[in-house]
């Protein structure tokens, strides 16, 4: 009998057909209860003000309106801060801190009525001075959290004794998540004042806790369920709770189910985005380009509250080295408070911003010395046995970049193409090309150590079919199919015998967000542990029944072989049930070996690193400033990939999302603090036409996790986004127009046509 091997196979996403045929249920597609009410919310239209009065009488008298809600009507805590900072309300009270901040909500017979009624509110403000940009926040020392410093060695001494020294800065823009399914929640009242909340959240447990707190009830009064999200990208790690709470408070007050779905423009105005950063550097290096000392200053736009800004700004510091050894280094991080929406998690979680900083430095060094930037990158890579300690004093033991870069350099024909581009540019004054090679190293684990835990619940029914549940959530990344593959292989049953089920706080409690790319690593281990518990009981049962030694029992191809006996898995399950054996188990996993001390900024915050590299070739039009990606080659170390089909999709999607962040997506507030890029008409995400024309994506065949992760795989969700930094570097080369340009063009991100044109006219 052949062994069943789903793991390491190319398997289609379980919902792929349902996604394209419209049969996948999202919250807004669920059959609506007949007594359902709809709500909407009204927001501040000024950036910073005292609220003098709020008159909602016209709203309340609008036909079809059931009632209104203000902060005073929330029975429990008016609070959504995820890290217990108590700095962000569900509904603002007497102070509004950004334009778009929710102030009140309206419950009505229909969504259209609720949205119309909202407009009738009369609110009087006394405006206060608003801080709208990072520079002003820095000057005014306006911070949501204290500044942090990470240091190793003495950067001051190293800088002052270096033969070469460069200073510079780069601004990295924000990014809107633009998940296809916007924020949405439906709350259904149950017996005894309990509440069932159906929502689109990466963090059902946090929604559960915050809803319970807002209702003034214990956590066990609230159940949260998430079947899937139509994309999240970090934008639903904390941002779903506010809307869930509004529906739950209304449902609690009326005893009727209540739904809220945000309009796209409001979703963009009222929910957080990627943090924009102002990064300054001062670097000392030798004549070959080797970094001797470096100082970074990160100024981070957090918006009005801390949200996840602490760990995000930390992760930016953790990745200010990217793949390079920084012997004497100081990184200072300022967590700026501005009167703009509170920024939040976004794929990479600060890592991309930190990495843009160091990649910029390497390019600047290469231009200064007239070298190929790849040469400077390679010379600065972490060593295998020495030069391998990070600024947070973790020794890197799994560095595969030397080998992976050599493989990609060859397969992409980088060196020859760079020369071809130089020749092309000499004869083409309007259309110019550039190429860049960028490695990425990304730390895997939540840097908040206690979050690195996961659990699962597995049932085997008496017909041998399996019910699989775990704490992870599906946002399109393919977590559910990967975990199902793992469980199916463990029991040696066909994949379609394993039922994928919605994440539910009543089945697996106290979970962490599905985030930090660790969904499969952690939930895969937990689910396997649960399956193994059941298997152990079945082995015990079979051993007694067939009178064979436990070591002679094997699960294989929908069967269990016990010595000379053979029985189908389904039959054995039925007999075990009749033999009064429990066929249900929980599994738990905590990531081993990790620890971190923020006081000394040292430890091992990550179990391992995911690695990859990309070569991108771009073309710019010097008359219009437009750019396009001609070709990208990616080599990514997914370890021994659990599902290469899913992983290649993650690499492609992550890269394109990163390219959007760095080239076309611009978050822009006017001088009154109004977000002017709040719709696809003004905010340009990549389409299929923006994909690289030639896109060679490969999982590195030599990959294998040296840590004992699930089937020796590596995380894949976030790191590929950072490979898009190659696009930005390549655009710089195209602007410079020649290989030995000496000064790096001063191109910030995003490299929009406008930015490219400005750069061309400034630098030539
Ligand atoms: N892929 C899709 N299709 N949709 C998403 O929302 N989110 C990304 C990434 N890939 C996302 C995605 C982010 S921010 C993270 S942290 C990981 O998926 C989370 O899932 P994982 O831990 O299972 O990889
Ligand atoms: N990544 C994503 N989400 C998080 C993290 C992290 O490192 N820490 C806390 N929430
Ligand atoms: Mo991903 S930013 O960790 O949700």
Short mmCIF file of N, CA and C in Angstrom, two decimals, residues 451-572:
data_model
loop_
_atom_site.label_atom_id
_atom_site.label_comp_id
_atom_site.label_asym_id
_atom_site.label_seq_id
_atom_site.Cartn_x
_atom_site.Cartn_y
_atom_site.Cartn_z
N UNK A 451 3.37 35.32 22.96
CA UNK A 451 2.39 35.09 21.88
C UNK A 451 2.70 33.83 21.07
N UNK A 452 3.89 33.28 21.26
CA UNK A 452 4.28 32.11 20.48
C UNK A 452 3.72 30.82 21.06
N UNK A 453 2.39 30.71 21.04
CA UNK A 453 1.71 29.51 21.49
C UNK A 453 0.49 29.27 20.61
N UNK A 454 0.15 28.00 20.44
CA UNK A 454 -1.00 27.67 19.58
C UNK A 454 -1.62 26.37 20.08
N UNK A 455 -2.90 26.17 19.73
CA UNK A 455 -3.59 24.96 20.14
C UNK A 455 -4.56 24.50 19.06
N UNK A 456 -4.93 23.22 19.15
CA UNK A 456 -5.83 22.64 18.15
C UNK A 456 -6.76 21.64 18.82
N UNK A 457 -7.84 21.34 18.11
CA UNK A 457 -8.83 20.39 18.59
C UNK A 457 -9.18 19.47 17.42
N UNK A 458 -8.97 18.18 17.63
CA UNK A 458 -9.23 17.23 16.54
C UNK A 458 -10.21 16.17 17.04
N UNK A 459 -11.25 15.90 16.24
CA UNK A 459 -12.17 14.80 16.53
C UNK A 459 -12.10 13.79 15.40
N UNK A 460 -12.13 12.51 15.76
CA UNK A 460 -12.35 11.48 14.75
C UNK A 460 -13.76 10.94 15.00
N UNK A 461 -14.61 10.98 14.00
CA UNK A 461 -15.97 10.44 14.17
C UNK A 461 -15.97 8.95 13.90
N UNK A 462 -17.08 8.32 14.23
CA UNK A 462 -17.07 6.85 14.16
C UNK A 462 -17.06 6.30 12.74
N UNK A 463 -17.23 7.17 11.73
CA UNK A 463 -17.04 6.69 10.35
C UNK A 463 -15.62 6.98 9.86
N UNK A 464 -14.77 7.44 10.76
CA UNK A 464 -13.38 7.70 10.37
C UNK A 464 -13.16 9.05 9.75
N UNK A 465 -14.21 9.85 9.63
CA UNK A 465 -14.00 11.20 9.11
C UNK A 465 -13.50 12.08 10.27
N UNK A 466 -12.77 13.12 9.90
CA UNK A 466 -12.07 13.92 10.92
C UNK A 466 -12.55 15.38 10.90
N UNK A 467 -12.75 15.92 12.07
CA UNK A 467 -13.09 17.34 12.24
C UNK A 467 -11.83 18.03 12.75
N UNK A 468 -11.35 19.00 11.97
CA UNK A 468 -10.11 19.68 12.33
C UNK A 468 -10.38 21.12 12.74
N UNK A 469 -9.91 21.48 13.91
CA UNK A 469 -10.03 22.86 14.35
C UNK A 469 -8.73 23.29 15.03
N UNK A 470 -8.36 24.56 14.84
CA UNK A 470 -7.18 25.09 15.51
C UNK A 470 -7.35 26.59 15.66
N UNK A 471 -6.40 27.24 16.32
CA UNK A 471 -6.57 28.66 16.62
C UNK A 471 -6.23 29.59 15.47
N UNK A 472 -5.68 29.07 14.39
CA UNK A 472 -5.29 29.94 13.26
C UNK A 472 -6.48 30.32 12.41
N UNK A 473 -6.33 31.44 11.70
CA UNK A 473 -7.42 31.91 10.84
C UNK A 473 -6.97 31.93 9.38
N UNK A 474 -7.95 31.74 8.50
CA UNK A 474 -7.67 31.73 7.07
C UNK A 474 -7.93 33.11 6.48
N UNK A 475 -6.91 33.67 5.83
CA UNK A 475 -7.10 34.99 5.19
C UNK A 475 -6.75 34.92 3.71
N UNK A 476 -6.69 33.69 3.19
CA UNK A 476 -6.32 33.50 1.79
C UNK A 476 -4.95 32.88 1.65
N UNK A 477 -4.20 32.83 2.77
CA UNK A 477 -2.80 32.39 2.71
C UNK A 477 -2.63 30.89 2.63
N UNK A 478 -3.75 30.13 2.77
CA UNK A 478 -3.66 28.68 2.63
C UNK A 478 -3.31 27.94 3.91
N UNK A 479 -3.56 28.57 5.05
CA UNK A 479 -3.26 27.92 6.33
C UNK A 479 -4.09 26.65 6.51
N UNK A 480 -5.39 26.74 6.20
CA UNK A 480 -6.28 25.61 6.49
C UNK A 480 -5.87 24.36 5.71
N UNK A 481 -5.55 24.53 4.43
CA UNK A 481 -5.20 23.35 3.63
C UNK A 481 -3.89 22.75 4.12
N UNK A 482 -2.96 23.61 4.53
CA UNK A 482 -1.68 23.08 5.01
C UNK A 482 -1.88 22.25 6.28
N UNK A 483 -2.69 22.74 7.19
CA UNK A 483 -2.90 22.00 8.44
C UNK A 483 -3.66 20.70 8.15
N UNK A 484 -4.61 20.77 7.21
CA UNK A 484 -5.35 19.56 6.84
C UNK A 484 -4.40 18.52 6.24
N UNK A 485 -3.46 18.98 5.41
CA UNK A 485 -2.47 18.06 4.83
C UNK A 485 -1.69 17.35 5.94
N UNK A 486 -1.27 18.13 6.92
CA UNK A 486 -0.46 17.59 8.02
C UNK A 486 -1.25 16.52 8.79
N UNK A 487 -2.52 16.82 9.08
CA UNK A 487 -3.35 15.89 9.87
C UNK A 487 -3.70 14.65 9.04
N UNK A 488 -4.01 14.85 7.77
CA UNK A 488 -4.33 13.70 6.90
C UNK A 488 -3.14 12.75 6.83
N UNK A 489 -1.94 13.29 6.66
CA UNK A 489 -0.76 12.43 6.57
C UNK A 489 -0.49 11.72 7.90
N UNK A 490 -0.75 12.41 8.98
CA UNK A 490 -0.51 11.81 10.29
C UNK A 490 -1.41 10.57 10.49
N UNK A 491 -2.69 10.69 10.12
CA UNK A 491 -3.61 9.55 10.22
C UNK A 491 -3.51 8.62 9.01
N UNK A 492 -2.78 9.09 7.98
CA UNK A 492 -2.71 8.33 6.72
C UNK A 492 -4.10 8.12 6.13
N UNK A 493 -4.84 9.20 6.05
CA UNK A 493 -6.16 9.14 5.40
C UNK A 493 -6.20 10.17 4.26
N UNK A 494 -7.15 10.00 3.37
CA UNK A 494 -7.26 10.93 2.24
C UNK A 494 -7.59 12.33 2.76
N UNK A 495 -7.08 13.30 2.01
CA UNK A 495 -7.26 14.70 2.43
C UNK A 495 -8.74 15.07 2.56
N UNK A 496 -9.59 14.52 1.69
CA UNK A 496 -11.01 14.90 1.76
C UNK A 496 -11.74 14.25 2.93
N UNK A 497 -11.05 13.45 3.73
CA UNK A 497 -11.65 12.90 4.95
C UNK A 497 -11.49 13.88 6.12
N UNK A 498 -10.73 14.95 5.89
CA UNK A 498 -10.48 15.92 6.96
C UNK A 498 -11.32 17.17 6.70
N UNK A 499 -12.22 17.47 7.61
CA UNK A 499 -13.09 18.64 7.46
C UNK A 499 -12.41 19.87 8.04
N UNK A 500 -12.26 20.88 7.18
CA UNK A 500 -11.74 22.17 7.61
C UNK A 500 -12.90 22.95 8.23
N UNK A 501 -12.70 23.51 9.42
CA UNK A 501 -13.81 24.18 10.10
C UNK A 501 -13.42 25.60 10.53
N UNK A 502 -14.44 26.39 10.77
CA UNK A 502 -14.23 27.79 11.13
C UNK A 502 -13.50 27.92 12.47
N UNK A 503 -12.68 28.93 12.57
CA UNK A 503 -12.00 29.23 13.83
C UNK A 503 -13.06 29.73 14.82
N UNK A 504 -13.05 29.17 16.03
CA UNK A 504 -14.10 29.48 16.98
C UNK A 504 -13.51 29.51 18.38
N UNK A 505 -13.76 30.62 19.09
CA UNK A 505 -13.16 30.77 20.42
C UNK A 505 -13.72 29.77 21.43
N UNK A 506 -14.85 29.15 21.09
CA UNK A 506 -15.41 28.12 21.97
C UNK A 506 -14.72 26.77 21.81
N UNK A 507 -14.01 26.59 20.72
CA UNK A 507 -13.32 25.31 20.51
C UNK A 507 -11.87 25.37 20.99
N UNK A 508 -11.18 26.44 20.59
CA UNK A 508 -9.79 26.62 21.03
C UNK A 508 -9.69 28.02 21.65
N UNK A 509 -9.40 28.09 22.95
CA UNK A 509 -9.42 29.38 23.64
C UNK A 509 -8.06 30.09 23.67
N UNK A 510 -8.10 31.36 24.02
CA UNK A 510 -6.88 32.14 24.36
C UNK A 510 -5.80 32.07 23.29
N UNK A 511 -6.21 32.21 22.04
CA UNK A 511 -5.25 32.07 20.95
C UNK A 511 -4.53 33.40 20.71
N UNK A 512 -3.41 33.30 19.99
CA UNK A 512 -2.73 34.49 19.48
C UNK A 512 -3.31 34.82 18.11
N UNK A 513 -3.02 36.02 17.64
CA UNK A 513 -3.42 36.39 16.27
C UNK A 513 -2.73 35.46 15.29
N UNK A 514 -3.36 35.22 14.16
CA UNK A 514 -2.65 34.55 13.07
C UNK A 514 -1.82 35.64 12.41
N UNK A 515 -0.54 35.63 12.69
CA UNK A 515 0.33 36.74 12.30
C UNK A 515 1.77 36.29 12.41
N UNK A 516 2.67 37.22 12.10
CA UNK A 516 4.10 36.94 12.20
C UNK A 516 4.50 35.73 11.34
N UNK A 517 3.71 35.44 10.32
CA UNK A 517 3.98 34.34 9.38
C UNK A 517 4.07 32.97 10.04
N UNK A 518 3.61 32.88 11.27
CA UNK A 518 3.86 31.67 12.05
C UNK A 518 2.65 30.74 12.11
N UNK A 519 1.62 31.01 11.30
CA UNK A 519 0.38 30.24 11.36
C UNK A 519 0.59 28.75 11.18
N UNK A 520 1.30 28.36 10.13
CA UNK A 520 1.51 26.93 9.87
C UNK A 520 2.49 26.35 10.88
N UNK A 521 3.57 27.08 11.15
CA UNK A 521 4.57 26.57 12.11
C UNK A 521 3.89 26.18 13.43
N UNK A 522 3.05 27.05 13.93
CA UNK A 522 2.51 26.83 15.28
C UNK A 522 1.26 25.96 15.29
N UNK A 523 0.30 26.29 14.44
CA UNK A 523 -0.94 25.49 14.45
C UNK A 523 -0.72 24.11 13.85
N UNK A 524 0.23 24.01 12.92
CA UNK A 524 0.57 22.70 12.35
C UNK A 524 1.10 21.77 13.43
N UNK A 525 1.97 22.29 14.28
CA UNK A 525 2.53 21.49 15.37
C UNK A 525 1.43 21.10 16.37
N UNK A 526 0.55 22.05 16.68
CA UNK A 526 -0.51 21.78 17.66
C UNK A 526 -1.48 20.73 17.11
N UNK A 527 -1.84 20.85 15.84
CA UNK A 527 -2.78 19.89 15.25
C UNK A 527 -2.16 18.51 15.17
N UNK A 528 -0.87 18.47 14.83
CA UNK A 528 -0.21 17.17 14.77
C UNK A 528 -0.15 16.53 16.16
N UNK A 529 0.09 17.35 17.16
CA UNK A 529 0.13 16.82 18.54
C UNK A 529 -1.23 16.23 18.91
N UNK A 530 -2.32 16.89 18.52
CA UNK A 530 -3.66 16.37 18.82
C UNK A 530 -3.90 15.06 18.08
N UNK A 531 -3.53 15.02 16.81
CA UNK A 531 -3.72 13.80 16.01
C UNK A 531 -2.91 12.66 16.61
N UNK A 532 -1.71 12.96 17.06
CA UNK A 532 -0.86 11.90 17.63
C UNK A 532 -1.44 11.33 18.92
N UNK A 533 -2.10 12.19 19.69
CA UNK A 533 -2.74 11.68 20.93
C UNK A 533 -3.79 10.65 20.58
N UNK A 534 -4.61 10.96 19.57
CA UNK A 534 -5.68 10.04 19.17
C UNK A 534 -5.08 8.76 18.60
N UNK A 535 -4.05 8.95 17.79
CA UNK A 535 -3.38 7.78 17.20
C UNK A 535 -2.85 6.84 18.29
N UNK A 536 -2.30 7.45 19.31
CA UNK A 536 -1.73 6.66 20.41
C UNK A 536 -2.82 5.80 21.06
N UNK A 537 -3.99 6.41 21.24
CA UNK A 537 -5.10 5.65 21.85
C UNK A 537 -5.57 4.54 20.91
N UNK A 538 -5.58 4.84 19.60
CA UNK A 538 -6.01 3.83 18.64
C UNK A 538 -5.00 2.67 18.59
N UNK A 539 -3.73 3.01 18.73
CA UNK A 539 -2.69 1.97 18.71
C UNK A 539 -2.85 1.06 19.93
N UNK A 540 -3.10 1.69 21.06
CA UNK A 540 -3.32 0.93 22.30
C UNK A 540 -4.50 -0.01 22.12
N UNK A 541 -5.56 0.52 21.57
CA UNK A 541 -6.78 -0.27 21.38
C UNK A 541 -6.53 -1.43 20.41
N UNK A 542 -5.86 -1.13 19.28
CA UNK A 542 -5.61 -2.14 18.25
C UNK A 542 -4.66 -3.22 18.79
N UNK A 543 -3.72 -2.78 19.58
CA UNK A 543 -2.74 -3.72 20.13
C UNK A 543 -3.44 -4.77 21.01
N UNK A 544 -4.40 -4.31 21.80
CA UNK A 544 -5.14 -5.24 22.66
C UNK A 544 -6.05 -6.13 21.82
N UNK A 545 -6.74 -5.48 20.89
CA UNK A 545 -7.74 -6.18 20.08
C UNK A 545 -7.11 -7.29 19.23
N UNK A 546 -5.98 -6.94 18.59
CA UNK A 546 -5.36 -7.92 17.68
C UNK A 546 -4.24 -8.71 18.35
N UNK A 547 -4.00 -8.37 19.61
CA UNK A 547 -2.93 -9.02 20.36
C UNK A 547 -1.59 -8.94 19.62
N UNK A 548 -1.26 -7.75 19.19
CA UNK A 548 0.06 -7.55 18.60
C UNK A 548 0.75 -6.42 19.35
N UNK A 549 2.03 -6.42 19.24
CA UNK A 549 2.80 -5.40 19.93
C UNK A 549 2.53 -4.02 19.31
N UNK A 550 2.55 -3.00 20.17
CA UNK A 550 2.28 -1.65 19.67
C UNK A 550 3.23 -1.25 18.54
N UNK A 551 4.45 -1.74 18.62
CA UNK A 551 5.43 -1.36 17.60
C UNK A 551 5.13 -2.01 16.25
N UNK A 552 4.21 -2.96 16.24
CA UNK A 552 3.86 -3.62 14.97
C UNK A 552 2.62 -3.01 14.32
N UNK A 553 2.21 -1.87 14.83
CA UNK A 553 0.99 -1.25 14.28
C UNK A 553 1.38 -0.04 13.43
N UNK A 554 0.85 -0.02 12.21
CA UNK A 554 1.18 1.06 11.28
C UNK A 554 -0.09 1.66 10.69
N UNK A 555 -0.10 2.96 10.53
CA UNK A 555 -1.20 3.62 9.81
C UNK A 555 -0.70 3.84 8.39
N UNK A 556 -1.45 3.34 7.43
CA UNK A 556 -1.02 3.51 6.04
C UNK A 556 -2.21 3.49 5.08
N UNK A 557 -2.28 4.47 4.24
CA UNK A 557 -3.25 4.52 3.15
C UNK A 557 -4.68 4.15 3.56
N UNK A 558 -5.25 4.89 4.45
CA UNK A 558 -6.63 4.69 4.94
C UNK A 558 -6.82 3.40 5.72
N UNK A 559 -5.72 2.80 6.10
CA UNK A 559 -5.81 1.53 6.82
C UNK A 559 -4.90 1.54 8.04
N UNK A 560 -5.18 0.58 8.91
CA UNK A 560 -4.28 0.34 10.02
C UNK A 560 -3.85 -1.11 9.92
N UNK A 561 -2.54 -1.30 9.87
CA UNK A 561 -2.01 -2.66 9.77
C UNK A 561 -1.46 -3.04 11.14
N UNK A 562 -1.97 -4.15 11.68
CA UNK A 562 -1.54 -4.61 13.00
C UNK A 562 -1.02 -6.03 12.85
N UNK A 563 0.28 -6.16 12.73
CA UNK A 563 0.86 -7.48 12.47
C UNK A 563 0.30 -8.02 11.16
N UNK A 564 -0.39 -9.17 11.26
CA UNK A 564 -0.97 -9.75 10.05
C UNK A 564 -2.35 -9.20 9.75
N UNK A 565 -2.90 -8.49 10.70
CA UNK A 565 -4.26 -7.99 10.51
C UNK A 565 -4.25 -6.66 9.78
N UNK A 566 -5.35 -6.41 9.10
CA UNK A 566 -5.48 -5.13 8.41
C UNK A 566 -6.93 -4.68 8.55
N UNK A 567 -7.12 -3.43 8.88
CA UNK A 567 -8.48 -2.92 9.09
C UNK A 567 -8.52 -1.49 8.54
N UNK A 568 -9.66 -1.10 8.00
CA UNK A 568 -9.72 0.27 7.49
C UNK A 568 -9.71 1.24 8.67
N UNK A 569 -9.22 2.44 8.42
CA UNK A 569 -9.18 3.45 9.48
C UNK A 569 -10.59 3.68 10.01
N UNK A 570 -11.57 3.73 9.09
CA UNK A 570 -12.96 3.98 9.49
C UNK A 570 -13.48 2.88 10.42
N UNK A 571 -13.22 1.65 10.08
CA UNK A 571 -13.68 0.51 10.90
C UNK A 571 -13.03 0.55 12.28
N UNK A 572 -11.73 0.84 12.27
CA UNK A 572 -11.04 0.88 13.56
C UNK A 572 -11.62 1.99 14.44
#
